[in-house]
PDB file of C-alpha atoms in Angstrom:
ATOM      1  CA  UNK A   1       6.069  -6.763   5.871  1.00  0.00           C
ATOM      2  CA  UNK A   2       4.777  -4.548   3.070  1.00  0.00           C
ATOM      3  CA  UNK A   3       3.365  -1.416   4.595  1.00  0.00           C
ATOM      4  CA  UNK A   4       2.907   2.330   4.599  1.00  0.00           C
ATOM      5  CA  UNK A   5       4.193   3.907   7.784  1.00  0.00           C
ATOM      6  CA  UNK A   6       2.893   7.241   8.992  1.00  0.00           C
ATOM      7  CA  UNK A   7       4.189   9.194  11.942  1.00  0.00           C
ATOM      8  CA  UNK A   8       3.004  10.389  14.307  1.00  0.00           C
ATOM      9  CA  UNK A   9      -0.321   8.644  14.916  1.00  0.00           C
ATOM     10  CA  UNK A  10      -1.563  11.476  17.093  1.00  0.00           C
ATOM     11  CA  UNK A  11      -0.483  15.094  17.194  1.00  0.00           C
ATOM     12  CA  UNK A  12      -1.789  18.132  19.006  1.00  0.00           C
ATOM     13  CA  UNK A  13      -0.265  21.434  17.998  1.00  0.00           C
ATOM     14  CA  UNK A  14      -0.914  25.150  18.181  1.00  0.00           C
ATOM     15  CA  UNK A  15      -1.959  27.450  15.402  1.00  0.00           C
ATOM     16  CA  UNK A  16       0.949  28.613  13.275  1.00  0.00           C
ATOM     17  CA  UNK A  17       3.548  26.110  14.435  1.00  0.00           C
ATOM     18  CA  UNK A  18       5.016  24.345  11.429  1.00  0.00           C
ATOM     19  CA  UNK A  19       4.720  20.569  11.413  1.00  0.00           C
ATOM     20  CA  UNK A  20       5.533  17.600   9.198  1.00  0.00           C
ATOM     21  CA  UNK A  21       3.732  14.294   9.006  1.00  0.00           C
ATOM     22  CA  UNK A  22       5.993  11.631   7.592  1.00  0.00           C
ATOM     23  CA  UNK A  23       4.992   8.822   5.247  1.00  0.00           C
ATOM     24  CA  UNK A  24       7.207   5.989   4.110  1.00  0.00           C
ATOM     25  CA  UNK A  25       6.478   2.872   2.040  1.00  0.00           C
ATOM     26  CA  UNK A  26       8.648  -0.191   1.553  1.00  0.00           C
ATOM     27  CA  UNK A  27       6.994  -1.607  -1.565  1.00  0.00           C
ATOM     28  CA  UNK A  28       8.825   0.415  -4.224  1.00  0.00           C
ATOM     29  CA  UNK A  29       5.505   1.990  -5.198  1.00  0.00           C
ATOM     30  CA  UNK A  30       5.590   4.834  -7.683  1.00  0.00           C
ATOM     31  CA  UNK A  31       2.319   6.475  -6.698  1.00  0.00           C
ATOM     32  CA  UNK A  32       1.731   8.120  -3.328  1.00  0.00           C
ATOM     33  CA  UNK A  33      -1.051  10.322  -2.100  1.00  0.00           C
ATOM     34  CA  UNK A  34      -2.320  12.197   0.942  1.00  0.00           C
ATOM     35  CA  UNK A  35      -5.962  12.319   2.022  1.00  0.00           C
ATOM     36  CA  UNK A  36      -7.812  13.959   4.845  1.00  0.00           C
ATOM     37  CA  UNK A  37     -10.907  12.412   6.376  1.00  0.00           C
ATOM     38  CA  UNK A  38     -13.556  14.545   8.033  1.00  0.00           C
ATOM     39  CA  UNK A  39     -16.910  13.428   9.469  1.00  0.00           C
ATOM     40  CA  UNK A  40     -19.628  13.432   6.846  1.00  0.00           C
ATOM     41  CA  UNK A  41     -17.202  14.297   4.048  1.00  0.00           C
ATOM     42  CA  UNK A  42     -15.414  11.017   3.380  1.00  0.00           C
ATOM     43  CA  UNK A  43     -11.810  11.171   2.199  1.00  0.00           C
ATOM     44  CA  UNK A  44     -10.574  14.073   0.134  1.00  0.00           C
ATOM     45  CA  UNK A  45      -7.279  14.137  -1.699  1.00  0.00           C
ATOM     46  CA  UNK A  46      -4.745  16.777  -0.691  1.00  0.00           C
ATOM     47  CA  UNK A  47      -1.744  16.046  -2.924  1.00  0.00           C
ATOM     48  CA  UNK A  48      -0.441  13.157  -4.935  1.00  0.00           C
ATOM     49  CA  UNK A  49       2.828  12.115  -6.502  1.00  0.00           C
ATOM     50  CA  UNK A  50       3.296   9.904  -9.518  1.00  0.00           C
ATOM     51  CA  UNK A  51       7.031   9.486  -9.013  1.00  0.00           C
ATOM     52  CA  UNK A  52      10.126  11.138  -7.579  1.00  0.00           C
ATOM     53  CA  UNK A  53      10.013  14.911  -8.015  1.00  0.00           C
ATOM     54  CA  UNK A  54       6.534  14.711  -9.580  1.00  0.00           C
ATOM     55  CA  UNK A  55       3.757  16.073  -7.380  1.00  0.00           C
ATOM     56  CA  UNK A  56       0.407  17.687  -8.057  1.00  0.00           C
ATOM     57  CA  UNK A  57      -2.538  19.154  -6.206  1.00  0.00           C
ATOM     58  CA  UNK A  58      -5.574  17.144  -5.279  1.00  0.00           C
ATOM     59  CA  UNK A  59      -8.972  18.515  -4.334  1.00  0.00           C
ATOM     60  CA  UNK A  60      -8.038  20.342  -1.110  1.00  0.00           C
ATOM     61  CA  UNK A  61      -4.367  21.418  -1.327  1.00  0.00           C
ATOM     62  CA  UNK A  62      -4.651  24.823   0.374  1.00  0.00           C
ATOM     63  CA  UNK A  63      -2.454  25.126   3.443  1.00  0.00           C
ATOM     64  CA  UNK A  64      -0.367  22.036   2.647  1.00  0.00           C
ATOM     65  CA  UNK A  65       2.941  21.274   0.968  1.00  0.00           C
ATOM     66  CA  UNK A  66       4.547  18.013  -0.059  1.00  0.00           C
ATOM     67  CA  UNK A  67       7.842  16.824  -1.447  1.00  0.00           C
ATOM     68  CA  UNK A  68       9.027  13.614  -3.100  1.00  0.00           C
ATOM     69  CA  UNK A  69      12.786  13.558  -3.048  1.00  0.00           C
ATOM     70  CA  UNK A  70      12.975   9.796  -2.627  1.00  0.00           C
ATOM     71  CA  UNK A  71      10.652   7.144  -3.940  1.00  0.00           C
ATOM     72  CA  UNK A  72       9.821   5.746  -0.516  1.00  0.00           C
ATOM     73  CA  UNK A  73       9.055   9.010   1.316  1.00  0.00           C
ATOM     74  CA  UNK A  74       6.250  11.511   0.851  1.00  0.00           C
ATOM     75  CA  UNK A  75       6.017  13.942   3.787  1.00  0.00           C
ATOM     76  CA  UNK A  76       3.070  16.279   4.307  1.00  0.00           C
ATOM     77  CA  UNK A  77       4.030  19.733   5.533  1.00  0.00           C
ATOM     78  CA  UNK A  78       1.764  22.245   7.227  1.00  0.00           C
ATOM     79  CA  UNK A  79       3.696  25.516   7.218  1.00  0.00           C
ATOM     80  CA  UNK A  80       1.214  27.402   9.395  1.00  0.00           C
ATOM     81  CA  UNK A  81      -1.470  25.053  10.710  1.00  0.00           C
ATOM     82  CA  UNK A  82      -4.924  26.395  11.438  1.00  0.00           C
ATOM     83  CA  UNK A  83      -7.833  24.850  13.381  1.00  0.00           C
ATOM     84  CA  UNK A  84      -9.657  23.971  10.153  1.00  0.00           C
ATOM     85  CA  UNK A  85      -6.840  21.542   9.417  1.00  0.00           C
ATOM     86  CA  UNK A  86      -7.834  19.454  12.397  1.00  0.00           C
ATOM     87  CA  UNK A  87      -8.542  16.128  10.746  1.00  0.00           C
ATOM     88  CA  UNK A  88      -7.566  12.502  10.259  1.00  0.00           C
ATOM     89  CA  UNK A  89      -4.861  12.205   7.612  1.00  0.00           C
ATOM     90  CA  UNK A  90      -4.017   9.176   5.512  1.00  0.00           C
ATOM     91  CA  UNK A  91      -1.074   8.457   3.275  1.00  0.00           C
ATOM     92  CA  UNK A  92      -1.565   5.863   0.545  1.00  0.00           C
ATOM     93  CA  UNK A  93       0.618   4.226  -2.071  1.00  0.00           C
ATOM     94  CA  UNK A  94       0.256   1.932  -5.049  1.00  0.00           C
ATOM     95  CA  UNK A  95       2.400   0.539  -7.831  1.00  0.00           C
ATOM     96  CA  UNK A  96       0.425   2.691 -10.251  1.00  0.00           C
ATOM     97  CA  UNK A  97      -2.736   4.721  -9.906  1.00  0.00           C
ATOM     98  CA  UNK A  98      -4.897   1.979 -11.328  1.00  0.00           C
ATOM     99  CA  UNK A  99      -3.178  -0.776  -9.428  1.00  0.00           C
ATOM    100  CA  UNK A 100      -5.474  -3.264  -7.783  1.00  0.00           C
ATOM    101  CA  UNK A 101      -5.006  -1.926  -4.313  1.00  0.00           C
ATOM    102  CA  UNK A 102      -4.026   1.221  -2.602  1.00  0.00           C
ATOM    103  CA  UNK A 103      -2.138   0.513   0.610  1.00  0.00           C
ATOM    104  CA  UNK A 104      -3.052   3.008   3.304  1.00  0.00           C
ATOM    105  CA  UNK A 105      -1.104   4.041   6.339  1.00  0.00           C
ATOM    106  CA  UNK A 106      -2.674   3.823   9.791  1.00  0.00           C
ATOM    107  CA  UNK A 107      -3.648   7.481   9.818  1.00  0.00           C
ATOM    108  CA  UNK A 108      -2.546  10.548  11.754  1.00  0.00           C
ATOM    109  CA  UNK A 109      -5.041  12.265  14.000  1.00  0.00           C
ATOM    110  CA  UNK A 110      -4.091  15.963  13.980  1.00  0.00           C
ATOM    111  CA  UNK A 111      -5.611  18.544  16.309  1.00  0.00           C
ATOM    112  CA  UNK A 112      -4.750  22.217  15.856  1.00  0.00           C
ATOM    113  CA  UNK A 113      -5.728  24.442  18.783  1.00  0.00           C
TER     114      UNK A 113
ATOM    115  CA  UNK B   1     -16.792  17.088 -11.053  1.00  0.00           C
ATOM    116  CA  UNK B   2     -17.919  13.565 -10.511  1.00  0.00           C
ATOM    117  CA  UNK B   3     -19.694  12.715  -7.298  1.00  0.00           C
ATOM    118  CA  UNK B   4     -20.101   9.531  -5.337  1.00  0.00           C
ATOM    119  CA  UNK B   5     -23.245   9.164  -3.250  1.00  0.00           C
ATOM    120  CA  UNK B   6     -23.796   6.726  -0.443  1.00  0.00           C
ATOM    121  CA  UNK B   7     -27.389   7.278   0.613  1.00  0.00           C
ATOM    122  CA  UNK B   8     -27.272   5.181   3.800  1.00  0.00           C
ATOM    123  CA  UNK B   9     -25.278   6.898   6.558  1.00  0.00           C
ATOM    124  CA  UNK B  10     -25.837   3.954   8.903  1.00  0.00           C
ATOM    125  CA  UNK B  11     -27.007   0.380   8.603  1.00  0.00           C
ATOM    126  CA  UNK B  12     -27.203  -2.667  10.805  1.00  0.00           C
ATOM    127  CA  UNK B  13     -27.480  -6.376  10.111  1.00  0.00           C
ATOM    128  CA  UNK B  14     -27.808  -9.506  12.184  1.00  0.00           C
ATOM    129  CA  UNK B  15     -24.838 -11.810  12.280  1.00  0.00           C
ATOM    130  CA  UNK B  16     -24.955 -14.425   9.482  1.00  0.00           C
ATOM    131  CA  UNK B  17     -27.473 -12.380   7.474  1.00  0.00           C
ATOM    132  CA  UNK B  18     -26.903 -10.576   4.189  1.00  0.00           C
ATOM    133  CA  UNK B  19     -26.711  -6.818   3.786  1.00  0.00           C
ATOM    134  CA  UNK B  20     -26.397  -4.551   0.745  1.00  0.00           C
ATOM    135  CA  UNK B  21     -24.769  -1.147   0.815  1.00  0.00           C
ATOM    136  CA  UNK B  22     -25.727   1.314  -1.903  1.00  0.00           C
ATOM    137  CA  UNK B  23     -23.506   3.550  -3.985  1.00  0.00           C
ATOM    138  CA  UNK B  24     -24.292   5.696  -6.993  1.00  0.00           C
ATOM    139  CA  UNK B  25     -21.957   7.885  -8.964  1.00  0.00           C
ATOM    140  CA  UNK B  26     -22.217  10.552 -11.559  1.00  0.00           C
ATOM    141  CA  UNK B  27     -19.930  10.606 -14.572  1.00  0.00           C
ATOM    142  CA  UNK B  28     -19.918  11.046 -18.313  1.00  0.00           C
ATOM    143  CA  UNK B  29     -16.838   8.860 -18.656  1.00  0.00           C
ATOM    144  CA  UNK B  30     -16.911   5.408 -20.152  1.00  0.00           C
ATOM    145  CA  UNK B  31     -13.700   4.051 -18.673  1.00  0.00           C
ATOM    146  CA  UNK B  32     -13.251   4.148 -14.939  1.00  0.00           C
ATOM    147  CA  UNK B  33     -12.762   2.005 -11.858  1.00  0.00           C
ATOM    148  CA  UNK B  34     -14.887   1.510  -8.760  1.00  0.00           C
ATOM    149  CA  UNK B  35     -13.805   0.399  -5.314  1.00  0.00           C
ATOM    150  CA  UNK B  36     -15.203  -0.446  -1.919  1.00  0.00           C
ATOM    151  CA  UNK B  37     -13.003   0.237   1.093  1.00  0.00           C
ATOM    152  CA  UNK B  38     -13.584  -0.865   4.663  1.00  0.00           C
ATOM    153  CA  UNK B  39     -12.484   1.182   7.686  1.00  0.00           C
ATOM    154  CA  UNK B  40     -12.836  -0.719  10.987  1.00  0.00           C
ATOM    155  CA  UNK B  41     -12.529   1.044  14.354  1.00  0.00           C
ATOM    156  CA  UNK B  42      -8.764   0.640  14.073  1.00  0.00           C
ATOM    157  CA  UNK B  43      -8.943   3.364  11.357  1.00  0.00           C
ATOM    158  CA  UNK B  44      -7.051   1.267   8.843  1.00  0.00           C
ATOM    159  CA  UNK B  45      -8.365   1.612   5.277  1.00  0.00           C
ATOM    160  CA  UNK B  46      -8.698  -1.805   3.675  1.00  0.00           C
ATOM    161  CA  UNK B  47      -9.553  -2.489   0.048  1.00  0.00           C
ATOM    162  CA  UNK B  48     -12.530  -4.825  -0.140  1.00  0.00           C
ATOM    163  CA  UNK B  49     -13.272  -5.123  -3.837  1.00  0.00           C
ATOM    164  CA  UNK B  50     -12.517  -3.493  -7.193  1.00  0.00           C
ATOM    165  CA  UNK B  51     -14.472  -3.302 -10.462  1.00  0.00           C
ATOM    166  CA  UNK B  52     -13.353  -2.101 -13.875  1.00  0.00           C
ATOM    167  CA  UNK B  53     -16.137  -0.371 -15.783  1.00  0.00           C
ATOM    168  CA  UNK B  54     -15.364  -2.217 -19.009  1.00  0.00           C
ATOM    169  CA  UNK B  55     -16.015  -5.577 -17.346  1.00  0.00           C
ATOM    170  CA  UNK B  56     -19.618  -6.702 -17.386  1.00  0.00           C
ATOM    171  CA  UNK B  57     -19.068  -9.460 -14.866  1.00  0.00           C
ATOM    172  CA  UNK B  58     -19.602  -8.425 -11.281  1.00  0.00           C
ATOM    173  CA  UNK B  59     -16.543  -8.713  -9.047  1.00  0.00           C
ATOM    174  CA  UNK B  60     -16.581 -11.086  -6.081  1.00  0.00           C
ATOM    175  CA  UNK B  61     -14.212 -11.626  -3.185  1.00  0.00           C
ATOM    176  CA  UNK B  62     -15.271 -14.422  -0.878  1.00  0.00           C
ATOM    177  CA  UNK B  63     -18.340 -13.124   1.048  1.00  0.00           C
ATOM    178  CA  UNK B  64     -18.235  -9.772  -0.730  1.00  0.00           C
ATOM    179  CA  UNK B  65     -19.778  -9.157  -4.125  1.00  0.00           C
ATOM    180  CA  UNK B  66     -20.926  -6.167  -6.105  1.00  0.00           C
ATOM    181  CA  UNK B  67     -23.892  -5.417  -8.292  1.00  0.00           C
ATOM    182  CA  UNK B  68     -22.507  -3.126 -10.967  1.00  0.00           C
ATOM    183  CA  UNK B  69     -25.164  -1.471 -13.095  1.00  0.00           C
ATOM    184  CA  UNK B  70     -23.254   0.753 -15.522  1.00  0.00           C
ATOM    185  CA  UNK B  71     -26.267   2.325 -17.206  1.00  0.00           C
ATOM    186  CA  UNK B  72     -27.809   3.185 -13.857  1.00  0.00           C
ATOM    187  CA  UNK B  73     -24.402   4.281 -12.469  1.00  0.00           C
ATOM    188  CA  UNK B  74     -24.897   2.070  -9.475  1.00  0.00           C
ATOM    189  CA  UNK B  75     -22.305   0.017  -7.590  1.00  0.00           C
ATOM    190  CA  UNK B  76     -23.747  -1.724  -4.539  1.00  0.00           C
ATOM    191  CA  UNK B  77     -21.834  -3.997  -2.176  1.00  0.00           C
ATOM    192  CA  UNK B  78     -23.377  -7.190  -0.871  1.00  0.00           C
ATOM    193  CA  UNK B  79     -21.957  -8.825   2.231  1.00  0.00           C
ATOM    194  CA  UNK B  80     -23.120 -12.389   2.763  1.00  0.00           C
ATOM    195  CA  UNK B  81     -22.985 -14.319   6.038  1.00  0.00           C
ATOM    196  CA  UNK B  82     -22.166 -11.118   7.946  1.00  0.00           C
ATOM    197  CA  UNK B  83     -19.604 -11.468  10.700  1.00  0.00           C
ATOM    198  CA  UNK B  84     -18.884  -9.310  13.721  1.00  0.00           C
ATOM    199  CA  UNK B  85     -15.575  -8.337  12.134  1.00  0.00           C
ATOM    200  CA  UNK B  86     -17.470  -6.720   9.270  1.00  0.00           C
ATOM    201  CA  UNK B  87     -18.498  -3.886  11.588  1.00  0.00           C
ATOM    202  CA  UNK B  88     -16.869  -0.836  10.011  1.00  0.00           C
ATOM    203  CA  UNK B  89     -17.314   2.253   7.888  1.00  0.00           C
ATOM    204  CA  UNK B  90     -17.566   1.363   4.222  1.00  0.00           C
ATOM    205  CA  UNK B  91     -16.529   3.811   1.542  1.00  0.00           C
ATOM    206  CA  UNK B  92     -17.390   3.617  -2.111  1.00  0.00           C
ATOM    207  CA  UNK B  93     -14.765   5.203  -4.399  1.00  0.00           C
ATOM    208  CA  UNK B  94     -14.641   6.142  -8.068  1.00  0.00           C
ATOM    209  CA  UNK B  95     -11.525   6.568 -10.168  1.00  0.00           C
ATOM    210  CA  UNK B  96     -11.260   8.211 -13.547  1.00  0.00           C
ATOM    211  CA  UNK B  97      -8.675   9.947 -15.629  1.00  0.00           C
ATOM    212  CA  UNK B  98      -7.999  13.417 -14.241  1.00  0.00           C
ATOM    213  CA  UNK B  99      -9.277  16.054 -16.646  1.00  0.00           C
ATOM    214  CA  UNK B 100      -6.646  18.726 -16.168  1.00  0.00           C
ATOM    215  CA  UNK B 101      -3.383  16.863 -15.722  1.00  0.00           C
ATOM    216  CA  UNK B 102      -1.051  14.928 -17.982  1.00  0.00           C
ATOM    217  CA  UNK B 103      -1.612  11.468 -19.307  1.00  0.00           C
ATOM    218  CA  UNK B 104      -1.796   8.709 -16.749  1.00  0.00           C
ATOM    219  CA  UNK B 105      -3.088  10.800 -13.894  1.00  0.00           C
ATOM    220  CA  UNK B 106      -6.167   9.372 -12.250  1.00  0.00           C
ATOM    221  CA  UNK B 107      -8.438  10.905  -9.655  1.00  0.00           C
ATOM    222  CA  UNK B 108      -9.917   8.821  -6.836  1.00  0.00           C
ATOM    223  CA  UNK B 109     -13.071  10.250  -5.272  1.00  0.00           C
ATOM    224  CA  UNK B 110     -14.673   8.803  -2.150  1.00  0.00           C
ATOM    225  CA  UNK B 111     -18.262   8.802  -0.964  1.00  0.00           C
ATOM    226  CA  UNK B 112     -19.109   9.955   2.554  1.00  0.00           C
ATOM    227  CA  UNK B 113     -19.337   6.439   3.900  1.00  0.00           C
ATOM    228  CA  UNK B 114     -21.860   4.031   5.414  1.00  0.00           C
ATOM    229  CA  UNK B 115     -21.431   2.911   8.989  1.00  0.00           C
ATOM    230  CA  UNK B 116     -22.286  -0.795   9.214  1.00  0.00           C
ATOM    231  CA  UNK B 117     -22.940  -2.504  12.513  1.00  0.00           C
ATOM    232  CA  UNK B 118     -23.178  -6.296  12.717  1.00  0.00           C
ATOM    233  CA  UNK B 119     -25.355  -7.331  15.641  1.00  0.00           C
ATOM    234  CA  UNK B 120     -24.683 -10.616  17.462  1.00  0.00           C
TER     235      UNK B 120
END
């Protein structure tokens, strides 16, 4: 089944403890992206990647890192999480940016205390 | 920066009736793409419908159709014969070529969403 797999689905962590949210797609998509969703703000892009080793900042990249060493994986790294990074995170992929559909992962609910 | 405005935070509709969700956007671009995404309580983001700005014909997907008014920068979603499974958050999204990056880089911007409840 074609899908984007995010892990974990839920995570509670403490301020300053490094964490990684994994994202993997099995569709050979070139384009991958991370979004965060906050109440009343919709989805905002954190980082995106157009292909292996090609990444760039989105609208809210502060406090996040990404890497794209393999086409299928696009992990989101929080080196020193803070409470304002408590959010719902989505990974998405598509064959190209203007492809008909973005496929989204199931989301990761992150709470930083 | 372009903005996407969904002026209805919440809406409700009776089952089998028709409902229209509003979306306006602000851009000086001529070529862009517009999307409607659905997010049910399961949190999954599901693409509902897509419209290319250069196409005059309104996109349709089964019970879902759009009214795309390019001059007015309006992109409303009409859901016909509403079903209980249509209960969800609906996000309007706008995509255009990113201004500051290399060729081929597009930026997808979402509105804040409209919560739709279908009442039995």
